[in-house]
Amino acid sequence: MRHGGDLISYKKYYEGELIDFSSNINPLGFPEGLEKELINSLSHMTSYPDIKYRCLKSSISKYLNCDMENVVVGNGAVDIIDNFTQIYPRIIVILPSFSEYEERALIHNKEVIRLKYKEDFTIDLDSIEKVVNHKALLVLGNPNNPTGLRIERETLIKLYEIVKQKEGYLLLDEAFYEFCPVDYDSIEIFKKDSYKNIGIIRAATKFFGLPGIRLGYACVSKDIKEKYEKVELPWSVNALADRVGRYIFKCKDYIKKSQDYMERERNFLLGRLAKIQGIRPYPTHSNYILIKLLKWKEDYVFEFFLKRGLIIRKCSSFNGLDNTYIRVAIKDRNSNIKLIETFKELEEII
Amino acid sequence: MRHGGDLISYKKYYEGELIDFSSNINPLGFPEGLEKELINSLSHMTSYPDIKYRCLKSSISKYLNCDMENVVVGNGAVDIIDNFTQIYPRIIVILPSFSEYEERALIHNKEVIRLKYKEDFTIDLDSIEKVVNHKALLVLGNPNNPTGLRIERETLIKLYEIVKQKEGYLLLDEAFYEFCPVDYDSIEIFKKDSYKNIGIIRAATKFFGLPGIRLGYACVSKDIKEKYEKVELPWSVNALADRVGRYIFKCKDYIKKSQDYMERERNFLLGRLAKIQGIRPYPTHSNYILIKLLKWKEDYVFEFFLKRGLIIRKCSSFNGLDNTYIRVAIKDRNSNIKLIETFKELEEII
């Protein structure tokens, strides 16, 4: 199982509604008013989406506070990652991270270099410096998945200087950006360099609660945009996803409310998990928590939760983690309580 | 301009509603009841689509009358073509044809072999036999775009035998299949061979009037399906497109009505175009007509029609055609009359 969210495969094992802690989606759902907007937009199914996505890119650029000429779009963030791995011959990944970074590179027969995060899941700049060159695309989650950590501002700037000096390319996957406490905005930081040697991916999938819509976007330099548009599939974003993207970024109240909600639930869940025996939850900036299992293997814990109607994410499918890690999403309060209670039940059988 | 349908680029040249003869979409629009179905499905945006698209594939397999295990899906037919060009090292195209066959192959650094249709746009089996081998993917439109012709049944069977004997792969792009007069069904013909060495692509885009939805599907052998699923992007079909695909194939009345409508309008338009001086319309089985310009160049004719609110398709962007060809879609009766009248105006200035 390379990905979370595959509830259909598990429905037969539990009578009743499964709670999905395996995919990391905004517990508040999508912005208010979006359904109405889409109902009024259904006639757009009869036309091709604008092949240049002009209105969509304009809407994204206002949200990101960058120039529209710096925006590219894709069929989810993974499509953007896929297009980038086609542009560069050497792909550097740091493990553990989202498996598709490596998968897409291998599919396109690219050289893959696998580095490791340090034990606390921060970045080792020296190891990166040794392998970056003008052919290299370094793909980094920020925050990283499944570890949940943002790169510290100073580290990111140092990393960027290394990549730039070596003429490589730094691709930040910031699909979970809006969930994180406000520290810095990569799009703001690298604007003065016109995003030379750096691209920043974001998406509607996680924060806007729309994994079914498949809308990813990125801020890149104009020369890379040209290369990107040569490899991208025509009409990669569906016409309704295009409409979604013209609507959601204006929903400022929803954005603020979601951020506050997540901060509260993150503190709540981290606090409660810290008291459970037999597990070690890692600190996180994001809307999911990586957990080291001290007493069990992932399969046992997965089955234990499944029997109680909860789907968690086993982590041995992340290259770089073994079968003693799981990942859980931070959800609404009731679900989070259910999670804690299930951990408490588990705790009793040490 | 590699593709039709880009109306936004031309809006500034004409005050009033443009009529789009450049993209070939069912003039009856999408099936009745689809809007209601989607309105009831909007909550599915909050989940990832089933990564295996089980219900969607079941619905497609019933429509195609094949086994669900033979079905693959994609983000439009072009996504399926793209995935196939990743599987084979040598791509054979016959010109003129849909430009993406060649483009996608070049993007993936594949060897591209370009053959030509005969003068009447039928297939030259001898030329194909010389270049097909076990590494080769032969991509053929059936009906072909922009020529509009179906491959004759006997020719197709001979072609298949050649490809099979050479251990190559024949990929038929049948995105316009349902518009054509009933002659044969490739999916039926090659069922007895379990689709060994052959794949048949179809799509919701053209016939079901849903270019904005991006839903392509194909019938392939089980071993190729395995290879396909290794290269395809996860969640390539949006959750609403998934719902569309579970609905539209059941709309038998719409399908029949669309076919009858197209047959009537095709006969009407071909009959009227035949009387226009200075052009030579080619016979077509599909919902578009390739036209040879005997007196003008495509740019002149394009401007002439644009000034009158009609967008036609210039054909020099099809490798294998020069700037003396245009393509027009067959639309509703009023639009078709407008097209004929504009040709009559053009005729007067010979």
XYZ file of C-alpha atoms in Angstrom:
700
model
C 0.000 0.000 0.000
C 1.986 2.998 -1.302
C -0.667 5.548 -0.321
C -3.194 6.279 2.396
C -6.897 6.876 1.869
C -7.738 3.506 0.265
C -10.766 2.848 2.478
C -12.534 0.660 -0.058
C -9.982 -2.103 0.480
C -10.742 -2.193 4.219
C -14.517 -1.775 4.304
C -15.075 -5.501 4.504
C -13.175 -5.761 7.795
C -15.388 -3.446 9.816
C -19.124 -3.054 10.041
C -19.845 0.628 10.395
C -18.218 3.868 9.275
C -14.424 3.757 9.136
C -12.538 6.833 10.370
C -9.653 7.569 8.028
C -6.483 8.644 9.842
C -4.370 7.505 6.895
C -4.903 10.515 4.623
C -4.181 14.024 5.857
C -7.119 16.178 4.845
C -8.506 19.352 6.451
C -11.113 18.135 8.987
C -13.297 21.186 8.249
C -13.946 20.037 4.691
C -13.883 22.448 1.756
C -14.772 26.181 1.888
C -18.377 27.246 2.271
C -20.031 28.318 -0.948
C -17.939 26.024 -3.130
C -20.819 23.659 -3.845
C -22.986 26.506 -5.062
C -20.133 27.832 -7.181
C -19.710 24.427 -8.805
C -23.416 23.927 -9.395
C -23.331 27.171 -11.357
C -20.229 26.013 -13.228
C -21.354 22.599 -14.467
C -21.944 23.898 -17.994
C -18.164 24.334 -18.292
C -17.849 20.563 -18.636
C -18.882 20.975 -22.282
C -15.743 22.915 -23.191
C -12.062 22.150 -22.940
C -10.505 23.977 -20.020
C -8.428 26.954 -21.190
C -5.259 25.178 -22.361
C -3.235 28.006 -20.787
C -5.360 28.204 -17.577
C -5.148 32.002 -17.640
C -7.897 32.806 -15.115
C -6.846 29.978 -12.807
C -3.213 31.096 -12.799
C -4.247 34.674 -12.159
C -6.269 33.548 -9.143
C -3.378 31.432 -7.826
C -0.854 34.244 -8.307
C -2.997 36.620 -6.249
C -3.204 34.044 -3.460
C 0.524 33.302 -3.538
C 1.428 36.959 -4.021
C 3.628 36.219 -7.003
C 3.549 37.051 -10.696
C 1.126 35.017 -12.841
C 4.056 34.353 -15.181
C 5.651 32.301 -12.391
C 2.708 29.910 -11.940
C 2.350 26.386 -13.345
C -0.489 23.971 -12.577
C -0.960 20.202 -12.537
C -3.314 17.284 -11.906
C -2.465 17.311 -8.201
C 0.980 18.036 -6.739
C 2.136 14.585 -7.856
C 1.653 15.571 -11.511
C 3.929 18.578 -10.970
C 6.546 16.366 -9.318
C 6.249 13.965 -12.244
C 6.818 16.743 -14.780
C 9.867 18.010 -12.881
C 11.443 14.555 -12.716
C 11.182 14.507 -16.502
C 13.189 17.729 -16.794
C 16.246 16.698 -14.727
C 18.468 13.622 -15.165
C 19.430 13.182 -11.487
C 16.849 13.190 -8.717
C 17.967 13.528 -5.108
C 15.571 12.469 -2.379
C 16.035 12.472 1.377
C 14.497 9.549 3.237
C 11.967 9.066 4.635
C 9.758 11.129 2.315
C 6.704 10.889 0.047
C 7.327 7.754 -2.024
C 6.297 9.341 -5.325
C 9.434 11.551 -5.451
C 11.468 8.428 -5.998
C 8.806 6.429 -7.860
C 8.249 9.020 -10.564
C 12.000 9.439 -11.081
C 12.438 5.681 -11.481
C 9.516 5.470 -13.926
C 11.308 8.021 -16.095
C 14.557 6.062 -15.819
C 16.332 8.820 -13.936
C 19.331 8.433 -11.668
C 18.033 8.478 -8.087
C 20.281 9.447 -5.193
C 18.922 8.590 -1.766
C 20.173 10.539 1.245
C 18.888 10.321 4.793
C 17.482 12.813 7.242
C 19.378 13.062 10.506
C 18.008 11.111 13.464
C 15.781 14.033 14.495
C 14.588 14.288 10.853
C 16.393 17.567 10.151
C 18.558 18.108 7.077
C 22.232 17.246 6.733
C 23.574 19.988 4.462
C 26.998 18.391 3.993
C 25.598 15.194 2.505
C 23.506 17.240 0.069
C 26.406 19.441 -0.996
C 28.336 16.352 -2.107
C 25.742 15.190 -4.646
C 24.115 18.342 -6.019
C 25.259 19.417 -9.471
C 23.798 21.135 -12.525
C 21.912 17.971 -13.493
C 20.321 17.487 -10.092
C 16.789 18.046 -8.887
C 16.554 17.924 -5.094
C 12.962 17.238 -4.001
C 12.132 18.087 -0.399
C 8.882 18.073 1.543
C 8.432 21.283 3.524
C 6.911 20.198 5.851
C 8.154 16.749 5.021
C 5.811 13.780 4.835
C 5.654 11.574 6.944
C 7.840 13.393 9.484
C 5.827 16.624 9.641
C 8.750 19.041 10.091
C 9.309 22.345 8.298
C 12.870 23.169 7.269
C 14.126 25.981 9.499
C 14.375 29.294 7.706
C 18.148 29.665 8.115
C 18.758 26.078 7.003
C 16.563 26.592 3.940
C 18.472 29.703 2.929
C 21.808 27.921 3.354
C 20.486 24.956 1.374
C 19.290 27.241 -1.408
C 22.707 28.910 -1.602
C 24.375 25.517 -1.973
C 21.967 24.380 -4.692
C 22.252 27.692 -6.553
C 26.002 27.729 -6.393
C 26.111 24.170 -7.792
C 23.534 25.125 -10.459
C 21.127 22.434 -9.338
C 17.412 22.798 -8.649
C 15.583 22.773 -5.331
C 11.949 21.647 -5.555
C 10.045 22.234 -2.330
C 6.836 20.250 -1.958
C 4.782 22.499 0.307
C 1.459 20.676 -0.110
C 0.841 21.003 3.664
C 2.122 24.586 3.994
C -1.042 26.298 5.236
C -1.474 23.842 8.130
C 1.848 24.891 9.657
C 2.436 27.624 12.216
C 3.413 30.847 10.445
C 7.214 30.886 10.303
C 8.206 32.086 6.827
C 6.850 32.007 3.305
C 9.241 30.453 0.755
C 7.435 32.234 -2.055
C 8.147 35.571 -0.374
C 11.767 34.715 0.516
C 12.834 33.665 -2.982
C 10.912 36.295 -4.914
C 13.974 38.569 -5.050
C 15.835 35.798 -6.901
C 12.895 35.407 -9.346
C 12.791 31.741 -8.214
C 16.023 30.967 -10.028
C 16.990 27.350 -9.147
C 13.968 26.921 -6.902
C 10.344 25.829 -7.324
C 7.654 25.752 -4.640
C 4.720 23.362 -5.002
C 1.426 23.830 -3.188
C -1.975 22.200 -3.661
C -5.705 22.398 -3.027
C -5.667 18.727 -1.997
C -4.860 18.793 1.710
C -5.541 22.195 3.207
C -8.625 23.003 1.146
C -10.030 19.547 1.794
C -10.239 18.624 -1.900
C -8.228 15.483 -2.666
C -10.871 14.451 -5.213
C -10.371 17.601 -7.259
C -6.698 17.096 -8.200
C -5.381 20.631 -8.264
C -1.707 21.332 -7.692
C 0.220 24.490 -8.539
C 3.725 25.783 -8.223
C 5.719 28.961 -8.260
C 8.755 28.683 -10.578
C 11.092 30.848 -12.636
C 10.064 31.785 -16.149
C 12.746 29.689 -17.849
C 11.737 26.544 -15.940
C 8.094 27.298 -16.658
C 8.918 27.086 -20.354
C 10.521 23.656 -19.898
C 7.644 22.529 -17.699
C 5.056 23.501 -20.279
C 6.873 21.458 -22.899
C 6.496 18.227 -20.924
C 3.129 18.768 -19.211
C 0.019 17.016 -20.517
C -2.457 19.308 -22.293
C -5.644 20.085 -20.269
C -4.150 18.358 -17.221
C -6.504 20.198 -14.830
C -10.187 19.313 -15.223
C -12.587 22.203 -15.988
C -14.342 21.901 -12.608
C -10.996 21.859 -10.778
C -10.193 25.020 -12.742
C -13.391 26.600 -11.354
C -12.570 25.378 -7.842
C -9.209 27.116 -8.088
C -10.819 30.387 -9.102
C -12.978 30.274 -5.960
C -11.246 28.781 -2.928
C -8.265 31.110 -2.560
C -10.557 34.034 -1.864
C -12.037 32.306 1.215
C -9.965 34.138 3.833
C -12.259 33.284 6.771
C -12.104 29.590 5.973
C -8.307 29.733 5.743
C -7.953 31.472 9.112
C -10.502 29.197 10.782
C -8.773 26.063 9.459
C -5.381 27.217 10.691
C -6.680 28.010 14.160
C -8.566 24.719 14.290
C -5.499 22.738 13.307
C -3.261 24.479 15.816
C -5.711 23.656 18.603
C -6.168 20.013 17.606
C -2.433 19.528 17.023
C -1.674 20.735 20.547
C -4.477 18.616 21.959
C -3.448 15.433 20.195
C 0.301 15.846 20.772
C -0.400 16.485 24.457
C -2.523 13.365 24.842
C -0.288 11.125 22.755
C 2.714 12.097 24.889
C 1.061 10.357 27.849
C 0.557 7.027 26.065
C 2.999 4.264 27.022
C 4.750 2.258 24.304
C 4.786 4.917 21.575
C 6.927 7.935 20.790
C 5.147 10.665 18.786
C 7.497 12.976 16.871
C 7.053 16.745 16.997
C 5.162 18.035 13.940
C 4.344 21.355 12.280
C 1.737 19.791 10.070
C -1.630 18.011 10.280
C -0.243 14.523 10.828
C 1.976 12.868 13.398
C 4.656 10.264 12.880
C 4.748 7.761 15.725
C 7.503 5.334 16.661
C 6.072 2.069 18.026
C 8.200 0.914 20.945
C 6.376 -2.321 21.708
C 4.599 -3.474 18.561
C 4.932 -3.787 14.800
C 2.845 -1.695 12.384
C 0.751 -4.688 11.215
C -0.394 -5.498 14.711
C -1.306 -1.893 15.484
C -3.015 -1.451 12.110
C -5.224 -4.511 12.718
C -5.917 -3.387 16.270
C -7.168 0.007 15.079
C -8.996 -1.453 12.072
C -11.027 -3.735 14.336
C -12.170 -0.592 16.128
C -13.026 1.261 12.900
C -9.891 3.420 12.577
C -7.539 3.346 9.580
C -4.011 4.453 10.381
C -1.066 4.636 7.999
C 1.607 1.950 8.189
C 4.980 3.515 7.394
C 7.261 0.718 6.199
C 6.119 1.665 2.677
C 8.166 4.853 3.176
C 11.670 4.034 2.069
C 13.824 4.863 5.112
C 11.390 3.698 7.799
C 10.944 0.157 9.066
C 7.813 -1.593 10.329
C 7.845 0.144 13.736
C 6.349 3.450 12.569
C 2.833 4.619 11.901
C 1.406 7.971 10.840
C -1.915 9.444 11.978
C -3.793 12.459 10.648
C -4.994 15.173 12.989
C -8.754 15.289 12.580
C -11.810 16.761 14.298
C -12.012 16.651 18.103
C -14.339 13.644 18.305
C -12.210 11.571 15.978
C -9.053 12.612 17.796
C -10.589 11.488 21.094
C -11.487 8.157 19.484
C -7.855 7.833 18.397
C -6.542 8.551 21.877
C -8.990 6.086 23.414
C -7.883 3.402 21.010
C -4.250 4.073 21.881
C -5.203 3.749 25.537
C -6.745 0.354 24.847
C -3.580 -0.657 23.034
C -1.452 0.582 25.910
C -3.190 -1.807 28.284
C -1.922 -4.866 26.446
C 1.783 -4.127 26.758
C -1.677 26.386 -32.195
C -1.332 22.638 -31.668
C -4.969 22.170 -30.601
C -8.450 23.437 -31.376
C -10.876 24.880 -28.853
C -8.725 27.807 -27.677
C -11.509 30.391 -28.018
C -10.102 32.708 -25.356
C -7.230 33.662 -27.652
C -9.659 34.812 -30.352
C -12.378 36.548 -28.347
C -10.818 39.953 -28.877
C -11.201 39.722 -32.660
C -14.966 39.381 -32.732
C -17.725 41.144 -30.859
C -20.379 38.568 -30.096
C -20.509 34.842 -29.472
C -17.919 32.826 -31.403
C -19.042 29.501 -32.875
C -16.331 26.900 -32.349
C -15.848 24.608 -35.353
C -12.280 23.874 -34.237
C -13.056 21.289 -31.539
C -15.168 18.245 -32.318
C -17.697 17.897 -29.536
C -21.177 16.343 -29.549
C -23.544 19.216 -30.469
C -26.237 17.793 -28.164
C -24.133 18.450 -25.073
C -23.831 15.924 -22.243
C -26.517 13.382 -21.216
C -29.633 14.530 -19.413
C -29.567 14.007 -15.683
C -25.791 14.337 -15.400
C -25.987 17.725 -13.695
C -28.302 16.352 -11.031
C -26.045 13.343 -10.571
C -23.035 15.600 -10.044
C -24.836 17.929 -7.669
C -25.516 14.864 -5.515
C -21.872 13.805 -5.824
C -20.081 16.994 -4.808
C -19.281 15.625 -1.349
C -16.920 13.159 -3.043
C -14.478 16.008 -3.591
C -13.433 15.595 0.043
C -11.969 12.122 -0.534
C -9.321 10.800 -2.847
C -10.868 8.967 -5.773
C -10.524 5.182 -5.390
C -6.888 4.704 -6.441
C -7.970 1.559 -8.323
C -11.149 3.114 -9.790
C -13.063 -0.117 -9.172
C -16.631 1.179 -9.666
C -15.626 3.329 -12.628
C -13.905 0.433 -14.381
C -16.871 -1.817 -13.720
C -19.172 0.746 -15.337
C -16.847 1.130 -18.347
C -16.505 -2.637 -18.793
C -20.285 -3.043 -18.936
C -20.493 -0.331 -21.589
C -17.643 -1.773 -23.654
C -18.810 -5.338 -23.078
C -15.395 -6.467 -21.918
C -13.931 -7.769 -18.678
C -13.240 -5.168 -15.972
C -9.731 -6.634 -15.716
C -9.074 -5.323 -19.248
C -9.905 -1.681 -18.470
C -7.449 1.141 -17.746
C -8.370 4.819 -17.295
C -6.651 8.163 -17.747
C -6.903 11.941 -17.518
C -8.340 12.128 -21.032
C -7.303 9.910 -23.960
C -4.076 11.903 -24.257
C -2.972 10.702 -20.804
C -3.423 7.092 -21.931
C -1.425 7.772 -25.084
C 1.258 9.383 -22.942
C 1.465 6.351 -20.652
C 1.725 3.985 -23.630
C 4.535 5.970 -25.221
C 6.420 5.476 -21.952
C 6.114 1.695 -22.222
C 7.550 1.241 -25.735
C 10.888 2.459 -27.088
C 9.787 2.934 -30.728
C 6.638 4.846 -31.635
C 5.241 4.593 -35.171
C 2.821 7.257 -36.327
C 1.127 7.657 -39.688
C 0.738 11.214 -40.928
C -1.376 13.259 -40.814
C -2.698 12.370 -37.366
C -3.318 13.823 -33.895
C -0.114 15.689 -33.063
C 0.125 14.361 -29.508
C 1.015 10.822 -30.687
C 4.325 12.160 -31.876
C 4.709 14.921 -29.273
C 4.352 12.624 -26.270
C 6.816 10.155 -27.763
C 9.376 12.915 -28.341
C 8.912 14.254 -24.799
C 9.827 10.798 -23.499
C 12.858 10.664 -25.819
C 11.487 7.765 -27.838
C 12.412 6.852 -31.383
C 9.645 8.160 -33.638
C 9.018 6.649 -37.057
C 6.779 8.700 -39.313
C 4.927 6.964 -42.119
C 2.310 8.476 -44.413
C -1.254 7.625 -45.249
C -1.913 6.961 -48.919
C -3.311 9.829 -50.984
C -6.890 8.839 -50.117
C -5.865 8.650 -46.430
C -6.105 4.857 -46.236
C -3.366 2.695 -44.740
C -0.337 1.321 -46.576
C 0.229 -2.069 -44.928
C 3.564 -2.712 -46.665
C 5.201 0.404 -45.248
C 4.045 -0.554 -41.754
C 5.278 -4.134 -42.031
C 8.814 -2.858 -42.685
C 9.108 -0.939 -39.411
C 7.074 -2.881 -36.856
C 9.076 -4.995 -34.438
C 8.828 -6.138 -30.820
C 9.851 -2.688 -29.570
C 7.261 -0.824 -31.608
C 4.033 0.866 -30.610
C 1.936 1.768 -33.654
C -0.592 4.495 -32.760
C -3.507 4.889 -35.144
C -6.637 7.015 -35.021
C -9.745 4.985 -35.852
C -11.381 7.126 -37.147
C -8.240 9.124 -37.742
C -8.028 12.800 -36.860
C -8.055 15.057 -38.914
C -9.008 12.832 -41.862
C -12.150 11.321 -40.346
C -11.835 7.820 -41.836
C -12.310 4.490 -40.073
C -9.903 1.684 -40.977
C -11.824 -0.910 -43.000
C -12.519 -4.071 -41.052
C -10.499 -6.361 -43.345
C -7.558 -3.953 -43.372
C -7.610 -3.730 -39.589
C -7.545 -7.494 -39.209
C -4.656 -7.780 -41.671
C -2.826 -4.992 -39.849
C -3.353 -6.696 -36.512
C -1.977 -9.961 -37.869
C 1.155 -8.162 -39.066
C 1.684 -6.413 -35.731
C 1.048 -9.588 -33.750
C 3.368 -11.664 -35.899
C 6.136 -9.059 -35.420
C 5.358 -8.902 -31.664
C 4.686 -5.172 -31.793
C 1.714 -3.328 -30.298
C -1.215 -1.705 -32.081
C -2.822 1.162 -30.151
C -6.095 2.292 -31.699
C -7.273 5.743 -30.645
C -11.047 5.421 -31.013
C -11.977 8.658 -29.215
C -14.550 9.390 -31.947
C -15.873 5.823 -32.281
C -19.507 6.376 -31.300
C -19.997 9.136 -33.887
C -19.242 6.730 -36.752
C -21.720 4.623 -38.698
C -21.890 1.133 -37.185
C -19.391 -0.988 -39.098
C -17.549 -3.136 -36.539
C -16.493 -2.943 -32.911
C -12.753 -3.450 -32.357
C -13.391 -4.412 -28.762
C -15.655 -7.235 -29.941
C -13.333 -8.353 -32.753
C -10.203 -8.702 -30.620
C -11.847 -10.148 -27.539
C -11.038 -13.709 -28.679
C -7.334 -12.777 -28.611
C -7.714 -11.291 -25.081
C -6.381 -8.038 -26.625
C -2.899 -9.481 -26.971
C -0.772 -6.910 -28.857
C -3.683 -4.499 -29.183
C -5.200 -1.703 -27.096
C -8.329 0.310 -27.890
C -8.722 3.812 -26.435
C -12.077 5.545 -26.088
C -13.126 8.662 -24.184
C -15.975 10.651 -22.670
C -14.500 13.813 -24.202
C -15.993 13.983 -27.673
C -19.099 11.834 -27.948
C -20.430 12.479 -24.447
C -19.784 16.207 -24.841
C -17.438 16.399 -21.835
C -14.022 17.746 -22.838
C -13.810 19.593 -19.523
C -14.117 16.373 -17.528
C -10.962 14.613 -18.817
C -12.005 10.984 -18.829
C -10.324 8.515 -21.151
C -10.354 4.729 -20.914
C -8.961 1.803 -22.821
C -9.399 -1.901 -23.279
C -6.058 -3.736 -23.049
C -4.626 -7.149 -22.219
C -3.932 -7.987 -18.597
C -0.140 -8.036 -18.993
C -0.095 -4.583 -20.575
C -2.485 -3.311 -17.910
C 0.143 -4.245 -15.340
C 2.804 -2.239 -17.180
C 0.392 0.645 -17.655
C -0.429 0.802 -13.970
C 3.254 1.012 -13.141
C 3.720 4.208 -15.139
C 0.347 5.914 -14.664
C -0.012 8.822 -12.231
C -1.910 7.983 -9.019
C -5.470 9.458 -8.858
C -5.204 10.590 -12.488
C -9.000 10.789 -12.873
C -10.673 13.462 -10.733
C -13.403 12.265 -8.312
C -16.159 14.076 -10.212
C -14.951 12.604 -13.522
C -15.120 9.231 -11.770
C -18.790 9.936 -10.921
C -19.470 11.102 -14.491
C -18.125 7.800 -15.782
C -20.397 5.823 -13.496
C -23.408 7.647 -14.965
C -23.098 8.465 -18.665
C -22.637 4.993 -20.143
C -26.082 3.972 -18.973
C -27.736 6.741 -21.040
C -28.804 4.579 -23.997
C -31.374 7.054 -25.358
C -28.833 9.862 -25.428
C -26.350 7.628 -27.231
C -28.864 6.617 -29.917
C -30.151 10.156 -30.332
C -26.613 11.538 -30.707
C -25.717 8.956 -33.331
C -28.851 9.636 -35.370
C -28.333 13.388 -35.058
C -24.736 13.146 -36.227
C -25.601 10.951 -39.203
C -28.230 13.447 -40.352
C -25.984 16.497 -39.929
C -22.998 14.759 -41.514
C -25.054 13.979 -44.624
C -26.464 17.491 -44.660
C -23.108 19.218 -44.319
C -21.226 16.939 -46.731
C -24.000 17.433 -49.299
C -23.884 21.224 -49.043
C -20.085 21.490 -48.899
C -19.825 19.412 -52.087
C -21.507 22.248 -53.961
C -19.066 24.946 -52.816
C -16.489 26.053 -55.394
C -12.829 26.241 -54.442
C -12.791 23.578 -51.750
C -12.633 19.789 -51.684
C -14.211 18.173 -48.602
C -12.950 14.661 -47.860
C -15.351 11.846 -47.038
C -15.648 11.281 -43.292
C -17.098 8.726 -40.890
C -16.738 11.041 -37.933
C -18.062 14.369 -36.639
C -15.554 16.564 -38.456
C -14.596 17.162 -42.054
C -11.138 17.727 -43.522
C -11.254 20.224 -46.367
C -8.649 20.897 -49.043
C -8.518 24.569 -49.991
C -8.055 24.862 -53.754
C -7.876 28.648 -53.994
C -6.711 30.009 -50.655
C -4.331 29.424 -47.769
C -5.524 28.429 -44.269
C -4.617 31.807 -42.719
C -6.787 33.720 -45.137
C -9.753 31.395 -44.665
C -9.291 31.378 -40.876
C -9.367 35.201 -40.747
C -12.325 35.271 -43.117
C -14.350 32.977 -40.851
C -13.138 34.650 -37.644
C -14.416 38.029 -38.865
C -17.818 36.379 -39.167
C -17.665 34.762 -35.714
C -16.638 31.229 -36.725
C -13.482 29.490 -35.510
C -12.239 26.783 -37.860
C -9.171 24.608 -37.437
C -6.076 25.377 -39.507
C -4.341 22.101 -40.381
C -0.696 22.954 -41.094
C -0.078 22.159 -37.410
C -0.752 18.526 -38.331
C 2.558 17.085 -39.444
C 1.853 15.760 -42.949
C -0.509 18.524 -44.075
C 0.460 21.902 -45.534
C -1.286 25.254 -45.204
C -4.018 24.423 -47.733
C -6.173 22.331 -45.383
C -8.736 23.172 -42.746
C -10.915 21.015 -40.507
C -14.460 21.825 -39.430
C -16.609 20.158 -36.777
C -20.131 19.006 -37.594
C -22.403 20.897 -35.227
C -26.094 21.657 -34.742
C -28.197 22.529 -37.806
C -28.167 26.314 -37.273
C -24.402 26.419 -36.851
C -23.902 24.176 -39.857
C -26.050 26.509 -41.973
C -23.949 29.446 -40.768
C -20.842 27.531 -41.842
C -22.252 26.841 -45.302
C -23.302 30.474 -45.709
C -19.835 31.634 -44.796
C -18.321 29.252 -47.325
C -20.715 30.694 -49.913
C -19.483 34.195 -49.104
C -15.921 32.958 -49.469
C -16.748 31.292 -52.779
C -17.840 34.606 -54.253
C -14.362 36.110 -53.949
C -12.526 33.523 -56.027
